[in-house]
Amino acid sequence: MDCVATGGNVKVLAKAIHSLSRIGEELYLEPVEDGLALRSVNSSRSAFACFLLSPLFFQKYQAPSDQSFRCKIPIKSVQAVFKSLSSLDRSVEKCRIQLNSEKSRLTITLHCKHGLLKTHNLSFQDCESLQAVFDKESCANVLQAQPRLMVDTVLHFPPSQEEVTLSVSSDRVWLRNHVEDDADPRAMMTELSLSSEEFDHFAISTQTSITFCLKELRGLLVFAESSGLPISVYFDEPGSPVILSVMDSVLEANFVLATLSEDSHPKNHGKSNTKHPDTEQPPDDFMNDDMDSFLIAMETSELPGPSHAPTSPPHPTNNRKHPASEEEQEEALAEGPPNKKFCSLFFGSVLPTQSQLTNQTIQSQEVLASDSEDENQAETS
Amino acid sequence: MPLSTQSQADIDQYILIASLDNARNLSNILKAISFKDHAIFNATQNGLKVTVEDSKCLQANAFIQADIFQEYTIKEDAVGFQVNLTVLLDCLTIFGASTTPGVCTALRMCYNGYGYPLTLFLEEGGVVTVCKINTQEPEEPIDFDFCSTNVTNKVILQSDSLKEAFSELDMTSEVLQITMSPSHPYFRLSTFGNSGNAHYDYPKDSDMMELFQCTKLQTNRYKISLLKPSTKALALSCKVSVRTDSRGFLSLQYLVRNDDGQICFVEYYCCPDEEVGEE
């Protein structure tokens, strides 16, 4: 692999990496024919982000001869390369990303003003392809807005605000902070109402209301604002993932975020757990791990054919639908448990049996498929 | 007690009096070497030299020439004492580190001699604060025996170009490796951290390179934790001279321009790490 980005595109690349760093701990890098794919997924697998930088984005783009190459790198170390955005703007003229397969190093070289050459040889791990299953085109509702509108809207929510609820009618959009029922009754509610005229594109076919995390949206906004590209929001009913998308001729960014489903009300969580006494919680983080693989609709490069995973926005079992996945089981072991809120959402869901828990992902997926058929029964029992 | 009301008798007792219209001219440069509490002050007719050391491997010196001070009187050939630098800096900025133009703290620093405290009179907007800092037995600074005749390699760089490199240093690396060579890579800073390694190469014909005098390839490693304090000096400076001698000792000299455009120097010496890097 050998890619060279020049001028302003170096900053775009840096911004993309900073955006991805809001999602997960690791950067998945995969050079393909269509361009360089940079992806990340959060530890609870409820958010996935992908930037595809087309070959035209680069001054030179050469995918590796070995098409199957892909790797993951701690995102912090890549971020360190592009640490100072301001100095990047001022001083970096060219950025080259090369793969040194002999030394197993990814080399990022920054050619700066005054002849200064910064070479970073980053160690990486081989990994499987990371790809979320989503289909923007099938979403019933689409909104498109200039980044400014979104930034100004999100600005009204305090940084500590974790989730927002987006409601749409045929001519308006409301955004309000999501407050759980058991939260402090004195909690402040903030709601903003936007007219359809404020949007570049406004196509709502069903009146609905979805709740998703702000953190990732903020991450994408940073990118969209700096590149001045409009943001599109694709979504269906609560529980299906929302897809935030930014596109221009040489790049595409998709952020796929889980949304809260209507019946995943926090107060039900305790009951849900007691309702399924056969699903004892394993004493360690392994469960989170296996839960993830169970919860998630997967598409992997190595698993065969379309038989095992739904290809359209899936209708899996659970309260919260999880857009992204990865087949490496050990992956999440190193990470801490997902944050509390997500955790509680997981536990509210139907757990697989012990035997299923220990199974590998392929089997988990079968479970996923079968469970999704009797979703309603499971939820209402 | 306004500065003018000190009795003549008091003034007569002092063996060192140094006054500044702008205390920042002293505090800024002392900040550049403040990485340990103990600072050894050495005053001569030429001015003030302040030394701070760490682990017998690192030494920083700040030189404040006599003509930087509006008044500089010394009644002995050499006056030495040691004070707590953190306390001194706190006193010097006792009116706050305000950078409002036109407002500055005036300083009169007096020392009575062995066993007496260092007395600071600080005045801003008609308010005077008197600080007395206990002095300690001065220690003998380490002699790094770094002399210019033994210098093998020397480069002078615009500080801006090094600031970037030092601000981006991978702190997970234990050492900073400095390679200087008459041929490629000329001047290279390398780190070896958790995520991999990084090299910063400065070509000898760069605009940022004011002087390039390298006679032979030299690769030395320095503990990054020891070098980190020097970034304080780097941040203040406009030029830096990087020298290594035949033993691999490192000398970093920083040219610092103060608020009034006068020039002072800060110097860091650092021992090389024992594990010698691959040549």
XYZ file of C-alpha atoms in Angstrom:
660
model
C 0.000 0.000 0.000
C 1.240 3.441 -0.818
C -0.975 6.513 -0.559
C 0.023 10.133 -0.773
C -2.269 12.945 0.324
C -1.294 16.544 -0.238
C -2.296 20.037 0.827
C -5.690 20.434 2.430
C -6.434 16.738 2.144
C -3.890 16.018 4.862
C -6.052 17.998 7.216
C -9.159 16.196 6.010
C -7.417 12.914 6.741
C -6.403 14.176 10.181
C -9.938 15.355 10.928
C -11.307 11.999 9.884
C -8.988 10.294 12.336
C -9.962 12.691 15.103
C -13.621 11.974 14.361
C -13.011 8.242 14.499
C -11.198 8.640 17.792
C -14.527 9.714 19.279
C -15.931 6.310 18.428
C -13.501 3.630 19.454
C -10.063 2.769 20.704
C -8.817 1.294 17.495
C -8.519 2.373 13.921
C -9.248 -0.312 11.335
C -7.450 0.421 8.153
C -8.251 -1.365 4.950
C -6.980 -0.329 1.553
C -9.325 -1.550 -1.151
C -9.840 -0.837 -4.846
C -12.418 1.830 -4.045
C -10.093 3.646 -1.742
C -8.750 3.669 1.749
C -11.298 2.626 4.346
C -10.811 3.887 7.907
C -13.189 2.452 10.422
C -13.837 2.293 14.109
C -16.380 0.751 16.407
C -17.055 1.491 20.052
C -16.524 -1.021 22.798
C -20.215 -1.746 23.242
C -20.601 -2.125 19.491
C -23.413 0.359 19.408
C -21.626 2.834 17.196
C -19.650 2.272 14.033
C -17.984 4.778 11.782
C -16.381 4.442 8.401
C -14.548 6.876 6.182
C -13.880 5.812 2.635
C -11.309 8.009 0.951
C -11.453 7.359 -2.757
C -8.297 6.918 -4.851
C -8.934 10.418 -6.241
C -8.621 11.846 -2.747
C -4.966 10.933 -2.923
C -2.321 12.250 -5.216
C -1.167 8.685 -5.477
C -3.125 5.645 -4.451
C -1.865 2.149 -4.673
C -3.750 -0.591 -2.914
C -1.596 -3.496 -1.831
C -1.128 -6.275 -4.300
C -2.303 -8.603 -1.593
C -5.901 -7.483 -1.556
C -6.667 -9.086 1.744
C -4.487 -6.771 3.775
C -6.177 -4.999 6.624
C -5.008 -3.998 10.031
C -5.935 -2.265 13.219
C -3.891 0.257 15.128
C -4.545 1.885 18.490
C -6.202 5.087 17.397
C -4.210 7.102 19.920
C -0.991 6.351 18.140
C -2.404 7.451 14.805
C -3.846 10.524 16.429
C -0.419 11.350 17.796
C 0.878 11.534 14.239
C -1.714 14.175 13.434
C -1.580 15.688 16.881
C -1.525 19.353 16.158
C -4.137 20.240 13.580
C -3.034 23.848 13.497
C 0.542 23.005 12.696
C -0.665 20.483 10.144
C -2.450 23.254 8.386
C 0.575 25.486 8.506
C 3.408 23.177 7.886
C 2.516 19.820 6.408
C 2.781 19.690 2.652
C 2.424 16.005 2.035
C 1.440 12.892 3.912
C 2.394 9.455 2.772
C 1.007 6.224 4.179
C 2.969 3.126 3.320
C 2.860 -0.423 4.406
C 6.133 -2.048 5.231
C 5.096 -5.673 5.342
C 8.620 -6.904 5.976
C 8.910 -4.995 9.211
C 5.187 -5.171 9.900
C 5.032 -1.445 10.242
C 2.673 1.104 8.858
C 4.760 4.105 7.950
C 3.198 7.535 7.950
C 5.524 10.205 6.657
C 4.733 13.871 6.958
C 6.674 16.166 4.663
C 6.692 19.546 6.340
C 7.864 23.008 5.470
C 11.572 23.757 5.741
C 12.375 20.198 4.732
C 11.417 18.690 8.060
C 10.496 15.076 7.614
C 8.465 13.259 10.252
C 8.409 9.507 9.945
C 6.179 7.423 12.168
C 6.539 3.670 12.017
C 3.473 2.296 13.719
C 3.047 -1.271 14.758
C -0.239 -2.828 13.781
C -2.230 -5.983 14.253
C -3.747 -8.001 11.481
C -7.484 -8.164 11.797
C -10.622 -9.165 10.051
C -12.662 -6.742 8.084
C -14.892 -4.554 10.157
C -18.107 -3.720 8.435
C -21.501 -2.777 9.748
C -24.609 -3.939 8.007
C -26.729 -1.032 6.993
C -28.650 0.222 4.038
C -29.244 3.916 3.813
C -31.477 3.611 0.782
C -34.087 1.563 2.573
C -34.541 4.108 5.349
C -37.962 5.692 5.436
C -36.782 9.081 6.608
C -34.017 11.269 5.283
C -32.910 14.662 6.462
C -30.063 16.689 5.065
C -28.690 19.842 6.612
C -25.689 22.098 6.469
C -23.210 21.325 9.250
C -23.762 24.808 10.676
C -27.410 24.060 11.429
C -26.501 20.830 13.200
C -23.617 22.390 15.109
C -25.790 25.286 16.292
C -28.464 22.851 17.376
C -26.201 20.463 19.220
C -24.504 23.408 20.916
C -27.536 23.832 23.158
C -26.970 20.510 24.844
C -24.452 20.377 27.661
C -21.297 18.364 27.000
C -22.390 15.871 29.637
C -25.579 15.147 27.728
C -25.238 11.608 26.453
C -28.293 11.051 24.320
C -30.718 13.080 22.263
C -34.120 12.299 20.910
C -34.879 13.301 17.369
C -38.558 13.497 16.505
C -39.958 14.230 13.101
C -43.323 15.137 11.705
C -44.246 15.965 8.135
C -42.899 19.485 8.451
C -40.842 19.805 11.625
C -37.944 18.291 13.485
C -37.553 18.341 17.242
C -34.396 17.600 19.135
C -34.481 17.200 22.857
C -32.274 15.779 25.528
C -33.137 12.262 26.477
C -33.879 11.977 30.177
C -34.519 8.585 31.674
C -37.588 8.163 33.839
C -35.621 7.286 36.917
C -33.402 10.300 36.451
C -33.479 13.287 38.733
C -36.972 14.781 38.438
C -35.407 18.213 38.474
C -33.416 17.404 35.349
C -33.650 20.147 32.793
C -35.357 19.466 29.506
C -34.097 21.190 26.409
C -36.013 21.016 23.197
C -35.335 22.640 19.877
C -37.790 22.766 17.050
C -36.579 23.133 13.496
C -38.739 23.846 10.498
C -38.393 21.644 7.436
C -37.314 24.741 5.534
C -34.063 24.779 7.444
C -33.058 21.509 5.874
C -31.577 21.040 2.435
C -33.517 17.879 2.031
C -36.498 16.791 4.055
C -38.178 13.485 3.252
C -40.198 12.074 6.106
C -42.518 9.198 5.383
C -43.321 8.153 8.933
C -43.663 10.316 11.990
C -41.242 8.869 14.441
C -38.918 9.574 17.287
C -35.460 8.091 17.773
C -32.932 8.365 20.575
C -29.212 8.032 19.966
C -25.863 9.063 21.412
C -24.633 12.596 20.984
C -20.951 11.825 21.319
C -20.602 10.246 17.924
C -22.759 12.862 16.282
C -20.468 15.499 17.722
C -17.514 13.587 16.324
C -18.950 13.655 12.837
C -19.944 17.302 13.192
C -16.339 18.262 13.830
C -15.453 16.658 10.552
C -18.429 17.978 8.593
C -17.927 21.491 9.857
C -14.281 21.632 8.886
C -14.995 20.215 5.450
C -18.194 22.240 5.022
C -20.100 19.200 3.825
C -23.818 18.725 4.479
C -24.863 15.940 6.830
C -27.543 13.466 5.888
C -29.485 11.566 8.512
C -31.166 8.300 7.519
C -33.453 6.565 9.960
C -36.460 4.344 10.448
C -38.421 3.423 13.522
C -36.919 3.479 17.025
C -34.568 0.597 17.497
C -33.203 0.584 13.962
C -29.845 2.201 13.525
C -29.593 5.799 12.452
C -27.039 6.516 9.752
C -25.296 9.854 9.658
C -23.606 10.446 6.387
C -21.285 12.981 4.816
C -20.301 12.702 1.200
C -18.478 14.447 -1.544
C -16.843 13.385 -4.772
C -13.718 11.931 -3.173
C -14.854 10.745 0.219
C -17.738 9.244 2.079
C -18.277 9.016 5.818
C -20.983 6.931 7.443
C -21.638 6.825 11.155
C -24.044 4.083 12.155
C -25.478 4.491 15.638
C -27.789 2.311 17.618
C -31.050 3.910 18.672
C -33.088 3.189 21.742
C -36.178 1.188 20.982
C -39.496 2.206 22.483
C -39.868 -0.783 24.749
C -36.375 -0.662 26.116
C -37.517 1.522 28.888
C -34.959 1.574 31.677
C -37.468 0.667 34.345
C -37.976 -2.715 32.699
C -34.403 -3.730 33.001
C -34.590 -5.338 36.377
C -37.603 -7.365 35.409
C -36.068 -8.494 32.189
C -33.221 -10.010 34.062
C -35.363 -11.869 36.520
C -37.616 -13.104 33.784
C -34.792 -15.144 32.355
C -33.263 -16.954 35.260
C -31.629 -19.452 32.913
C -29.329 -16.736 31.690
C -27.014 -16.387 34.600
C -24.564 -13.607 34.263
C -21.065 -14.881 33.843
C -18.828 -13.405 36.466
C -16.629 -11.457 34.107
C -16.537 -9.338 31.051
C -16.817 -12.313 28.779
C -20.482 -11.829 28.707
C -20.291 -8.387 27.311
C -18.171 -9.816 24.646
C -20.455 -12.640 23.746
C -23.486 -10.503 24.215
C -22.089 -8.268 21.587
C -21.637 -10.975 19.079
C -25.085 -12.155 19.871
C -26.639 -8.780 19.587
C -24.956 -7.700 16.508
C -25.814 -8.322 12.951
C -22.669 -9.350 11.300
C -21.095 -9.364 7.992
C -17.619 -10.667 7.744
C -15.293 -11.134 4.942
C -14.595 -14.737 5.696
C -18.020 -16.065 6.439
C -19.780 -17.429 3.406
C -22.680 -16.040 1.540
C -25.791 -14.160 2.498
C -27.363 -17.025 4.377
C -26.060 -16.143 7.786
C -26.728 -12.490 8.205
C -29.468 -10.121 7.302
C -28.340 -7.631 4.740
C -30.941 -4.984 5.185
C -31.180 -3.113 8.461
C -31.669 -6.107 10.617
C -34.491 -6.825 12.971
C -32.657 -8.687 15.601
C -33.943 -9.634 18.930
C -33.090 -6.930 21.210
C -34.013 -3.690 22.707
C -31.176 -2.041 21.057
C -30.020 -2.920 17.633
C -26.382 -2.990 17.062
C -25.054 -1.860 13.809
C -21.510 -2.975 13.858
C -19.556 -6.045 14.537
C -16.340 -7.811 14.194
C -15.582 -11.433 14.422
C -12.573 -11.357 16.626
C -13.733 -12.685 19.907
C -10.741 -11.717 21.919
C -11.063 -8.177 20.766
C -13.347 -6.858 23.430
C -11.682 -8.762 26.208
C -8.955 -6.253 26.515
C -11.404 -3.442 26.770
C -13.276 -2.473 29.872
C -16.966 -3.096 30.146
C -19.120 -0.772 28.124
C -20.376 2.261 29.901
C -23.083 1.819 32.430
C -25.931 2.978 30.370
C -25.190 0.673 27.513
C -24.568 -2.090 29.932
C -27.984 -1.756 31.444
C -29.475 -1.765 28.019
C -27.768 -5.008 27.216
C -28.933 -6.682 30.336
C -32.442 -5.680 29.584
C -32.375 -7.828 26.538
C -32.958 -11.510 26.037
C -29.794 -13.357 26.785
C -28.675 -16.437 24.960
C -28.220 -19.629 26.933
C -24.890 -20.617 28.341
C -24.105 -22.960 25.509
C -24.830 -20.262 23.021
C -22.771 -17.840 24.952
C -19.734 -19.970 24.561
C -20.308 -20.526 20.899
C -18.408 -18.774 18.217
C -19.933 -15.983 16.289
C -21.248 -18.014 13.434
C -23.542 -19.865 15.717
C -24.462 -16.758 17.557
C -25.638 -15.378 14.308
C -27.881 -18.302 13.723
C -29.368 -17.648 17.087
C -29.752 -14.094 16.133
C -31.696 -14.980 13.055
C -33.995 -17.400 14.806
C -34.595 -15.067 17.661
C -35.486 -12.237 15.418
C -38.489 -14.145 14.198
C -40.147 -14.299 17.559
C -38.980 -10.941 18.620
C -42.360 -9.806 19.790
C -42.995 -12.766 21.990
C -39.648 -12.413 23.566
C -40.151 -8.792 24.288
C -43.608 -9.053 25.689
C -43.321 -12.256 27.682
C 7.029 49.762 53.331
C 7.736 51.629 50.104
C 11.054 50.937 48.497
C 12.294 54.447 49.238
C 11.768 54.217 52.980
C 14.347 51.544 53.565
C 16.857 53.029 55.873
C 20.324 53.676 54.624
C 21.587 51.320 57.301
C 19.584 48.450 55.893
C 20.879 49.071 52.405
C 24.435 49.200 53.655
C 24.127 45.707 55.034
C 23.257 44.116 51.753
C 26.012 42.445 49.838
C 23.797 41.962 46.800
C 21.126 44.269 45.459
C 19.433 43.662 42.123
C 16.476 45.673 40.867
C 14.207 45.145 37.927
C 11.410 47.340 36.607
C 9.736 44.227 35.324
C 9.981 41.167 37.557
C 8.806 39.026 34.649
C 12.249 39.395 33.121
C 13.528 37.298 35.996
C 10.537 35.051 36.670
C 10.152 33.973 33.047
C 13.702 32.834 32.721
C 13.601 31.063 36.078
C 10.497 29.217 34.945
C 12.559 27.818 32.107
C 14.693 25.925 34.620
C 12.131 25.178 37.319
C 11.925 21.409 37.409
C 13.336 20.903 40.894
C 12.842 22.897 44.076
C 16.432 23.700 44.859
C 18.133 26.408 42.899
C 21.728 27.411 43.438
C 22.301 31.142 42.964
C 25.707 32.368 42.047
C 26.176 36.102 41.674
C 29.284 37.741 40.287
C 30.041 41.143 38.831
C 28.879 39.832 35.472
C 25.450 38.875 36.666
C 23.414 36.087 38.136
C 23.724 32.413 37.341
C 20.987 30.120 38.630
C 21.512 26.369 38.558
C 19.014 23.535 38.975
C 19.994 19.880 38.843
C 18.280 16.533 38.640
C 19.646 13.075 39.445
C 23.211 14.154 38.798
C 22.404 13.647 35.118
C 20.792 16.910 34.189
C 21.805 20.452 34.891
C 20.091 23.641 33.839
C 21.634 27.084 34.113
C 19.973 30.419 33.583
C 22.214 33.417 33.024
C 20.897 36.865 33.770
C 23.568 39.390 32.915
C 24.136 42.390 35.185
C 22.928 44.822 32.529
C 19.488 43.195 32.429
C 18.946 44.681 35.906
C 18.216 48.368 36.340
C 20.405 48.260 39.417
C 22.960 45.605 40.187
C 25.328 46.008 43.121
C 27.528 43.305 44.475
C 30.000 43.964 47.263
C 31.914 40.704 47.053
C 33.555 38.878 44.159
C 31.089 36.072 44.309
C 27.946 35.513 46.337
C 26.386 32.081 46.543
C 23.222 30.810 48.187
C 20.487 28.298 47.585
C 16.735 28.900 47.753
C 13.573 27.039 47.007
C 12.843 27.990 43.418
C 9.122 27.229 43.591
C 8.781 29.587 46.540
C 10.827 32.241 44.781
C 8.672 31.994 41.662
C 5.517 32.181 43.739
C 6.826 35.360 45.330
C 7.875 36.904 42.038
C 4.369 36.387 40.679
C 2.643 37.312 43.920
C 0.630 40.012 42.161
C -0.572 37.443 39.657
C 0.921 36.549 36.339
C -0.873 39.405 34.643
C 0.384 40.306 31.230
C -1.621 43.499 30.913
C 0.491 45.886 28.875
C 1.898 48.749 30.904
C 1.329 46.987 34.211
C 4.325 45.266 35.645
C 5.715 44.326 38.982
C 8.888 46.100 40.051
C 11.405 44.054 41.971
C 14.224 44.779 44.327
C 16.082 41.695 45.445
C 18.479 41.978 48.373
C 20.743 39.563 50.181
C 22.596 40.238 53.424
C 25.042 37.398 53.218
C 25.463 33.930 54.620
C 22.652 32.906 56.925
C 20.335 35.739 55.957
C 17.138 35.352 53.988
C 16.761 36.553 50.434
C 14.568 39.619 50.649
C 12.277 40.608 47.809
C 10.498 43.931 47.611
C 7.769 43.726 45.026
C 5.708 46.696 44.000
C 2.775 46.975 41.654
C 0.358 49.903 41.447
C 1.645 51.399 44.694
C 1.260 48.189 46.656
C 4.445 46.756 48.120
C 4.973 43.197 49.226
C 8.062 42.150 51.114
C 9.014 38.490 50.893
C 11.791 36.901 52.880
C 12.873 33.500 51.633
C 15.169 31.447 53.799
C 18.405 30.603 52.118
C 20.188 27.292 52.342
C 23.775 26.188 52.257
C 24.734 26.357 48.584
C 25.646 23.023 47.051
C 28.446 22.700 44.600
C 26.972 22.337 41.110
C 28.141 19.330 39.131
C 30.884 20.075 36.685
C 29.837 18.436 33.450
C 33.217 19.337 32.005
C 31.589 20.159 28.707
C 34.045 22.283 26.839
C 33.709 23.652 23.380
C 36.982 22.119 22.221
C 35.534 18.654 22.665
C 32.376 19.383 20.726
C 31.972 16.913 17.883
C 28.684 18.054 16.452
C 26.788 21.286 16.653
C 23.647 22.636 15.057
C 21.785 25.870 15.639
C 18.085 25.792 14.894
C 15.200 28.220 15.019
C 13.320 27.156 18.121
C 9.983 27.021 16.330
C 11.030 23.988 14.374
C 12.052 22.099 17.504
C 9.027 23.190 19.537
C 6.785 21.222 17.261
C 8.958 18.129 17.551
C 9.165 18.334 21.321
C 5.462 18.948 21.740
C 4.766 15.836 19.703
C 7.345 13.617 21.399
C 6.030 10.181 22.133
C 6.241 10.159 25.914
C 5.785 6.401 26.011
C 9.330 6.225 24.710
C 11.908 6.005 27.440
C 14.585 7.768 25.465
C 15.053 10.446 22.900
C 17.710 9.440 20.448
C 19.638 12.210 18.780
C 21.558 11.421 15.637
C 23.898 13.990 14.190
C 25.869 13.252 11.097
C 27.682 15.065 8.298
C 25.628 12.993 5.853
C 22.043 11.787 5.830
C 20.072 11.933 8.146
C 22.039 15.031 9.296
C 19.975 15.827 12.391
C 17.453 13.275 13.573
C 15.318 12.962 16.692
C 13.906 9.509 17.306
C 11.570 7.981 19.838
C 10.738 4.333 20.415
C 7.368 4.061 22.068
C 4.523 1.631 22.541
C 2.949 2.386 19.225
C 6.117 2.166 17.179
C 8.958 4.506 16.459
C 9.121 8.008 15.097
C 11.917 9.944 13.436
C 12.073 13.675 12.867
C 14.668 14.599 10.279
C 15.993 18.093 9.753
C 17.972 18.524 6.551
C 21.116 20.595 6.895
C 19.987 23.083 4.259
C 16.655 23.792 5.942
C 15.694 27.426 6.502
C 15.372 26.516 10.133
C 18.987 25.396 10.361
C 21.164 28.401 11.101
C 24.354 26.494 11.556
C 25.330 22.958 10.772
C 28.718 21.754 11.980
C 28.763 18.007 12.232
C 32.058 16.243 11.911
C 31.163 12.649 12.558
C 28.165 10.384 12.920
C 27.016 10.292 16.490
C 23.964 8.574 17.917
C 23.139 9.061 21.566
C 20.155 8.344 23.703
C 18.915 10.589 26.484
C 16.229 9.847 29.034
C 13.143 11.587 27.760
C 12.031 12.267 31.330
C 15.236 14.221 31.865
C 14.891 16.213 28.672
C 11.234 17.046 29.170
C 11.903 20.054 31.435
C 14.006 21.625 28.724
C 10.851 22.192 26.680
C 10.050 25.024 29.083
C 13.188 26.774 27.963
C 12.523 25.876 24.363
C 9.082 27.445 24.535
C 10.579 30.782 25.610
C 13.505 30.792 23.274
C 13.966 31.949 19.716
C 17.052 29.927 18.858
C 18.598 26.786 20.188
C 22.075 25.396 19.834
C 22.380 21.629 20.123
C 25.864 20.307 20.790
C 27.306 16.943 21.673
C 30.824 16.271 22.798
C 33.037 13.267 22.232
C 31.570 11.529 25.297
C 28.023 11.946 24.027
C 27.094 14.593 26.586
C 24.406 16.910 25.324
C 24.367 20.658 25.641
C 21.270 22.624 24.725
C 21.647 26.381 24.736
C 18.610 28.549 24.397
C 18.621 32.171 23.411
C 15.746 33.850 25.196
C 14.513 37.342 24.388
C 12.726 39.024 27.294
C 9.840 41.517 27.307
C 12.265 44.376 26.767
C 14.025 42.733 23.861
C 17.160 41.906 25.861
C 18.838 38.577 25.418
C 19.473 35.989 28.109
C 20.672 32.425 27.902
C 19.459 29.184 29.360
C 21.586 26.107 29.117
C 20.830 22.445 29.744
C 23.386 19.686 30.082
C 22.340 16.068 29.938
C 24.241 12.813 30.311
C 23.684 10.169 27.658
C 21.802 7.025 28.561
C 24.143 4.186 29.349
C 22.706 1.760 26.855
C 24.305 3.130 23.758
C 22.068 2.993 20.738
C 22.916 1.128 17.590
C 25.323 3.029 15.449
